[in-house]
Tab-separated table of C-alpha atoms in Angstrom:
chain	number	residue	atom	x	y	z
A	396	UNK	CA	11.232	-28.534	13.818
A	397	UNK	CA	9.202	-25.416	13.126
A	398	UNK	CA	7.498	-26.068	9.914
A	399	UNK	CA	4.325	-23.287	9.691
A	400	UNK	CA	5.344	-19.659	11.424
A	401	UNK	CA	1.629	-17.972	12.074
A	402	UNK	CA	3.793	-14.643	13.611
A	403	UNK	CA	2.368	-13.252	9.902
A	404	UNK	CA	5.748	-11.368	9.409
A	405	UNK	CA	5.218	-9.398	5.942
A	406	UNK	CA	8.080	-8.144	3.865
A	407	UNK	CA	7.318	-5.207	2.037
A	408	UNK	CA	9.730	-5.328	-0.448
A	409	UNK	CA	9.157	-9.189	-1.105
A	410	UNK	CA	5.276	-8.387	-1.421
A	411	UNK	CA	6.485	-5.545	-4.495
A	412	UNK	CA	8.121	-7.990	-6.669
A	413	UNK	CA	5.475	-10.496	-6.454
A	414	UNK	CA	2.955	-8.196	-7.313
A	415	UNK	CA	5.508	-6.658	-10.611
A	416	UNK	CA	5.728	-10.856	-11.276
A	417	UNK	CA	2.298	-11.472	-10.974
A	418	UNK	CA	0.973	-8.212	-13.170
A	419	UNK	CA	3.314	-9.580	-15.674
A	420	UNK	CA	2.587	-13.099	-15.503
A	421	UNK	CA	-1.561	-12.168	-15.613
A	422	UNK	CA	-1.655	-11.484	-19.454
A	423	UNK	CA	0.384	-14.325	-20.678
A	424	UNK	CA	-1.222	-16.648	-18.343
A	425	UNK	CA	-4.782	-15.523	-19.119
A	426	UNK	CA	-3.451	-16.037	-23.006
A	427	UNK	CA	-2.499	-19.602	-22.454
A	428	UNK	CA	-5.593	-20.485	-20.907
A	429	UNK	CA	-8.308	-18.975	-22.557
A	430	UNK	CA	-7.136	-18.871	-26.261
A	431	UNK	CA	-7.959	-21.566	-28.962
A	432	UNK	CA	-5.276	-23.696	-30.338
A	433	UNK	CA	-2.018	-22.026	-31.569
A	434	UNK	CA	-2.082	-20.956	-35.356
A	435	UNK	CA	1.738	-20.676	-35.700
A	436	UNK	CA	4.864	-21.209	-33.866
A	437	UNK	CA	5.081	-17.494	-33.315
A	438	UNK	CA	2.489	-17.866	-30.690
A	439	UNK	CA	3.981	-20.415	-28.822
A	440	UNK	CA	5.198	-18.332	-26.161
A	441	UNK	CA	2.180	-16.257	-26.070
A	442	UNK	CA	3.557	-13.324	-27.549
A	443	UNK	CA	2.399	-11.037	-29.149
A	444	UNK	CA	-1.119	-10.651	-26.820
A	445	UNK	CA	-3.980	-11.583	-29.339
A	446	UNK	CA	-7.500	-10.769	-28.426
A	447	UNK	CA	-10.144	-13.929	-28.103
A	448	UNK	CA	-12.329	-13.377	-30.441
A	449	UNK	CA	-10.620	-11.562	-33.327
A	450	UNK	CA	-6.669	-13.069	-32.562
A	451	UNK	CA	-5.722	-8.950	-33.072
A	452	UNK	CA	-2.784	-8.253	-31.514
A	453	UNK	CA	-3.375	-6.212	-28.407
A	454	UNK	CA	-1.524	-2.786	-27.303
A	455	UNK	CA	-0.225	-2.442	-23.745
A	456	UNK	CA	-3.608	-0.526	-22.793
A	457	UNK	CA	-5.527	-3.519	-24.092
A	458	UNK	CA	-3.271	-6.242	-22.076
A	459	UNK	CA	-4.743	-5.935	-18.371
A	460	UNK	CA	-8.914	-6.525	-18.907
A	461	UNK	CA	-8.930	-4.443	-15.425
A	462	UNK	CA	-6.862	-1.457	-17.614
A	463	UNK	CA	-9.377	-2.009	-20.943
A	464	UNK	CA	-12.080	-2.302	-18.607
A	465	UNK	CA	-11.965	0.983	-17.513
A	466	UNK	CA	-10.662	2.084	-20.723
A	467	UNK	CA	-12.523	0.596	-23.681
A	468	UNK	CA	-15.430	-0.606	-21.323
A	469	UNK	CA	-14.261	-4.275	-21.227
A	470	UNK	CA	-14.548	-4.840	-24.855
A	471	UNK	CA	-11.908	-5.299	-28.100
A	472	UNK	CA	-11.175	-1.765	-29.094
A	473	UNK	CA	-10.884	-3.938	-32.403
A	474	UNK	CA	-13.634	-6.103	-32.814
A	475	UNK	CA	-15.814	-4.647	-29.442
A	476	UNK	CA	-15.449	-8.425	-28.436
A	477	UNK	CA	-15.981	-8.083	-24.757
A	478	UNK	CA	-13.332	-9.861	-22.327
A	479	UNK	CA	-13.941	-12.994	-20.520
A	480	UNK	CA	-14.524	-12.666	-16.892
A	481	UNK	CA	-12.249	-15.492	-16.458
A	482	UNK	CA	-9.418	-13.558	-18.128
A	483	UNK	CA	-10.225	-10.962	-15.187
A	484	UNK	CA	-10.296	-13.142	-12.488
A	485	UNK	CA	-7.066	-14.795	-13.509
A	486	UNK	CA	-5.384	-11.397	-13.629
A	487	UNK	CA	-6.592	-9.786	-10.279
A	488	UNK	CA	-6.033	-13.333	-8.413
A	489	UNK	CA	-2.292	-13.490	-10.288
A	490	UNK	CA	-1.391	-10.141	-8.731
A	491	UNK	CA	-2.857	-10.583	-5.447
A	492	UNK	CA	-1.327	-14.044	-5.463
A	493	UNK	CA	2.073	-12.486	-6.375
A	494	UNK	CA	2.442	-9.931	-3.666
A	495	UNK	CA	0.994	-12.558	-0.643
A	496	UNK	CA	3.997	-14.950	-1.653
A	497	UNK	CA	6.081	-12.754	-2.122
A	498	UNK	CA	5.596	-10.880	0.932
A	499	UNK	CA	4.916	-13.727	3.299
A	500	UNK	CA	7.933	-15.580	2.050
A	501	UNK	CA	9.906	-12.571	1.864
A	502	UNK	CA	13.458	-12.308	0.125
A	503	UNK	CA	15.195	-15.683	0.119
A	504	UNK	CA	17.202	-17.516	-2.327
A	505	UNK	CA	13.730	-20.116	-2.945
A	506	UNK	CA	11.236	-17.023	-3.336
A	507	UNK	CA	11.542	-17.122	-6.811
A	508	UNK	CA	10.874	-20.962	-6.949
A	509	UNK	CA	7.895	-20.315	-4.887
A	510	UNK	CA	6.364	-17.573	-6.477
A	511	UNK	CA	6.531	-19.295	-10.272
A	512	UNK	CA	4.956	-22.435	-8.546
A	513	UNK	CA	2.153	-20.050	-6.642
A	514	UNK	CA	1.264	-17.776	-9.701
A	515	UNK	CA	1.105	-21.176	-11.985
A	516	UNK	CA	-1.270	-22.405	-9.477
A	517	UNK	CA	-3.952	-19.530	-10.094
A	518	UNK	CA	-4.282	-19.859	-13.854
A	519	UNK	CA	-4.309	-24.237	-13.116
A	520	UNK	CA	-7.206	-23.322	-10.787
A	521	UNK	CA	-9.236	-21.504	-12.616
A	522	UNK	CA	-8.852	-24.058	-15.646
A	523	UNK	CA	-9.892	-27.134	-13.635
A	524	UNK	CA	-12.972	-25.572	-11.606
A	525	UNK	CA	-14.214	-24.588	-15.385
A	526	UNK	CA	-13.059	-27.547	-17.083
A	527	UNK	CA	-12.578	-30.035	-14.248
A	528	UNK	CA	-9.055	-30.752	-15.705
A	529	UNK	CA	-5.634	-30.032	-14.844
A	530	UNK	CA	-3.796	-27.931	-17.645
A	531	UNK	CA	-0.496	-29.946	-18.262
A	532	UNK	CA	0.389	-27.512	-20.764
A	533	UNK	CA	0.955	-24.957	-17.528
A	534	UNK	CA	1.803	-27.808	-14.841
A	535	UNK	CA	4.519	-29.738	-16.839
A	536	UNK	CA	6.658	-26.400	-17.980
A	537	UNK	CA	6.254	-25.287	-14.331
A	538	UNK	CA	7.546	-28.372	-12.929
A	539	UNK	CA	10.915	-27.899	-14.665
A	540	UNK	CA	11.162	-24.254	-14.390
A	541	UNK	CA	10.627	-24.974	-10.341
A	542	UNK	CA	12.527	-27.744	-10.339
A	543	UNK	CA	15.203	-25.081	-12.265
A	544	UNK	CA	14.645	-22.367	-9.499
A	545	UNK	CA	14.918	-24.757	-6.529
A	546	UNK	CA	18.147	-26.079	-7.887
A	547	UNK	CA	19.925	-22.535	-7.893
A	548	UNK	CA	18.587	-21.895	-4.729
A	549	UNK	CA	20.706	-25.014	-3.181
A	550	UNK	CA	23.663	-23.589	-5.263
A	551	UNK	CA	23.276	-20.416	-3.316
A	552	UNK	CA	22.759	-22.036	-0.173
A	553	UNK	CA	24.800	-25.401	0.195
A	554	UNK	CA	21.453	-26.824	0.478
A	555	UNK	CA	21.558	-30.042	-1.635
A	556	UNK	CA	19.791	-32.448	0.859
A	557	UNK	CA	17.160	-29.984	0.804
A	558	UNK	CA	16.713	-30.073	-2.736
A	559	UNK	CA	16.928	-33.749	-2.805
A	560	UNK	CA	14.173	-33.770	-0.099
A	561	UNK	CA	11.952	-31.662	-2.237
A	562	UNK	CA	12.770	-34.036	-5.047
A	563	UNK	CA	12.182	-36.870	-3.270
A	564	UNK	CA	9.113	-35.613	-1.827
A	565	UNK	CA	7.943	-34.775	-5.184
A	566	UNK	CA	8.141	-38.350	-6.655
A	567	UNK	CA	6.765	-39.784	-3.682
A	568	UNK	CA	3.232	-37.350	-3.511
A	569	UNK	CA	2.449	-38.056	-7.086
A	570	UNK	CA	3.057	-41.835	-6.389
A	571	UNK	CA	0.607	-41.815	-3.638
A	572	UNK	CA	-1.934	-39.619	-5.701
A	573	UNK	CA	-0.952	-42.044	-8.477
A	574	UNK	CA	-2.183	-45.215	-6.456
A	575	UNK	CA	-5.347	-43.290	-5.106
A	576	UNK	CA	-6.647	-42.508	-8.369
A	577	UNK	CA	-5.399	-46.383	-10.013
A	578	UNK	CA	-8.029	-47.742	-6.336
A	579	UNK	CA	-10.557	-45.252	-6.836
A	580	UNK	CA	-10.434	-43.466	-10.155
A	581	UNK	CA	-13.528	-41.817	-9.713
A	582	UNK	CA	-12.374	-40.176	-6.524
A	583	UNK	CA	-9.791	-38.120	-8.347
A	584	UNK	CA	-8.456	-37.488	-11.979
A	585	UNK	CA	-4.663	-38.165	-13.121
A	586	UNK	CA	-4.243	-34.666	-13.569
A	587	UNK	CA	-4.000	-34.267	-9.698
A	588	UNK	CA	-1.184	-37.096	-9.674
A	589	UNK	CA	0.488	-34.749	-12.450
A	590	UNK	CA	-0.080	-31.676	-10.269
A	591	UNK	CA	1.008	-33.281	-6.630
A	592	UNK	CA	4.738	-33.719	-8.332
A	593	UNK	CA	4.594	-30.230	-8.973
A	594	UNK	CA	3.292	-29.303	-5.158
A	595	UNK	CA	5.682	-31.883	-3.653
A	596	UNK	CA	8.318	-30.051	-5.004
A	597	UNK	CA	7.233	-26.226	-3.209
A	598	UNK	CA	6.111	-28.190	-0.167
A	599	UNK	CA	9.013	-30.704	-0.105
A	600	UNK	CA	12.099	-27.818	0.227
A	601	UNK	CA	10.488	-27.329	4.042
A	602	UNK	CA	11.007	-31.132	4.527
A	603	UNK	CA	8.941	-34.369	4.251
A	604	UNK	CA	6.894	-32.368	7.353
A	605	UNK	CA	6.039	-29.977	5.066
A	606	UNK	CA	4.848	-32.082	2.149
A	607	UNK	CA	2.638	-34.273	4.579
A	608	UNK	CA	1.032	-31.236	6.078
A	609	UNK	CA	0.323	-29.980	2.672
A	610	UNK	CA	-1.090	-32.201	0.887
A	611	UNK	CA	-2.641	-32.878	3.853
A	612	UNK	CA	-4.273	-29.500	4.300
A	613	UNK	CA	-5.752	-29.909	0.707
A	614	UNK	CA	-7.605	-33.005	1.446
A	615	UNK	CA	-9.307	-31.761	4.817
A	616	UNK	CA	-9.831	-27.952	2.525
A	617	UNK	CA	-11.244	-30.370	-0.315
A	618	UNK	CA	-12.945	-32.183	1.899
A	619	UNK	CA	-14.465	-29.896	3.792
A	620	UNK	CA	-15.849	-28.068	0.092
A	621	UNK	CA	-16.909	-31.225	-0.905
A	622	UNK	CA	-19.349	-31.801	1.763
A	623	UNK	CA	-20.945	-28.295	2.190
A	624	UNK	CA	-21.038	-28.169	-1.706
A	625	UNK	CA	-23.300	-31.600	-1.497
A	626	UNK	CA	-25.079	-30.360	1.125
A	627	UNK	CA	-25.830	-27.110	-0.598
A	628	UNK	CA	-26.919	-28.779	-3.293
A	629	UNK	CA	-28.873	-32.151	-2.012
A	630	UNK	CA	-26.415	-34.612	-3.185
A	631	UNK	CA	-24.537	-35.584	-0.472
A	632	UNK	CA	-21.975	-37.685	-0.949
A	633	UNK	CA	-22.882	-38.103	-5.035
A	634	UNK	CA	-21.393	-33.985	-5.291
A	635	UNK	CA	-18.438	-33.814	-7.220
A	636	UNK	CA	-15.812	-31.247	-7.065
A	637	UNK	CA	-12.664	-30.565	-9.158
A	638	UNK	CA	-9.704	-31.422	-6.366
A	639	UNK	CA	-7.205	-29.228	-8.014
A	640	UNK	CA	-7.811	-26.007	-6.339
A	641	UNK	CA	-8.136	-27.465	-3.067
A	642	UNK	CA	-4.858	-29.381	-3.359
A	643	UNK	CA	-3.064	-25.621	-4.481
A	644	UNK	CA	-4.533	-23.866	-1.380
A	645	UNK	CA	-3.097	-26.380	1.173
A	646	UNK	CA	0.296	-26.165	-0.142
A	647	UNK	CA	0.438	-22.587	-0.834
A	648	UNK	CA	-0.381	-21.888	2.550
A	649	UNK	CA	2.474	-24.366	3.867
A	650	UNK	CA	4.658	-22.510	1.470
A	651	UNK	CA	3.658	-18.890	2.432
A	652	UNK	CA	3.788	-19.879	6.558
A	653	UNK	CA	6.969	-21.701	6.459
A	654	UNK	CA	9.628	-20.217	8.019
């Protein structure tokens, strides 16, 4: 079995929609993880857009920091509050994100599972390498809106093994990560054990294959990181790095190359 297809075959069409996803996905994602708590329940889905600073609610213009960047010089055009450069970042990466899944997976029944579980992955990233902590608020709503996608995309196909696979597969990453981080807590936080349900899921839908080569390719990516981190920094083995990230860039790959 086939389970990673380097022939880099690129659908335009696929690569469109995940960039229209991911430019609407940016704002609300940048929203949930840069804002301070919710004031009311009118905010609980994000909407309307609220600056950071002054909680004003923001025009369309004002939305996209790269659109108010070039138009009201990266600031507020309410308070002249200027916009975090993580609220960027998230935004350019979301987009960019969008359109490689979406054309490297190109138009299947499962795209839309795996682009919702890639773009989540972006804002999840940027959260733990600030915070060194996994955002459940974004990874447990994503894990049942995947788990959602995945399950129409067996009713389209016939495919219910599959989707039990991926379920399967699921349960059985965040176990392992589970029992890792119960031996050597300090190794890893239980937000990665939250997060590897989420990327068993994606990874699982190719087959147990796919989850082991995965999860797999996160380690040796984290690993790898890890070690030229401590040796940039003359600590060796005492460096610490959030594993998140690493974890989302092994799977999405799988993901994206699976054929």
């Amino acid at each position: 079995m086939t389970i990673v297809d380097l022939t880099w075959k690129f659908d335009v069409v696929g690569a469109v929609i995940g960039m229209i996803v991911g430019l609407l996905w940016a704002p609300w994602s940048s929203m949930l993880i840069a804002r301070p708590p919710l004031k009311d329940a009118s905010e609980a889905l994000g909407l309307p857009f609220r600056c950071t600073a002054c909680r004003h609610a923001l025009g369309l213009g004002q939305v996209l920091p790269f659109v108010s960047r070039l138009k009201h010089r990266g600031k507020c055009a309410h308070c002249a509050a200027p916009i975090p450069k993580g609220e960027l970042t998230n935004e350019l990466l979301c987009v960019a994100t969008g359109a490689a899944a979406g054309g490297l997976v190109g138009i299947h029944p499962w795209l839309p599972a795996l682009l919702a579980l890639s773009l989540v992955l972006v804002p999840m990233s940027i959260v733990d390498l600030a915070t060194r902590k996994i955002a459940t608020r974004l990874v447990y709503p994503a894990t049942g809106v995947v788990l959602a996608l995945l399950i129409g995309a067996a009713a389209a196909t016939g495919e219910w093994r599959r989707l039990g696979v991926a379920v399967l597969c699921g349960v059985l990453a965040s176990a392992f990560m589970w029992v890792l981080w119960f031996v050597y807590p300090g190794g890893m936080g239980d937000g990665d054990a939250r997060l590897s349900l989420l990327l068993g899921l994606g990874t699982g839908w190719f087959g147990w294959q796919g989850t082991l080569l995965g999860i797999g390719a996160g380690f040796v990516i984290g690993s790898i990181v890890g070690v030229g981190y401590g040796i940039a920094v003359k600590k060796y083995l005492k460096a610490q790095l959030p594993f998140g990230p690493w974890l989302a860039i092994g799977a999405g790959l799988l993901m994206w190359l699976a054929p």
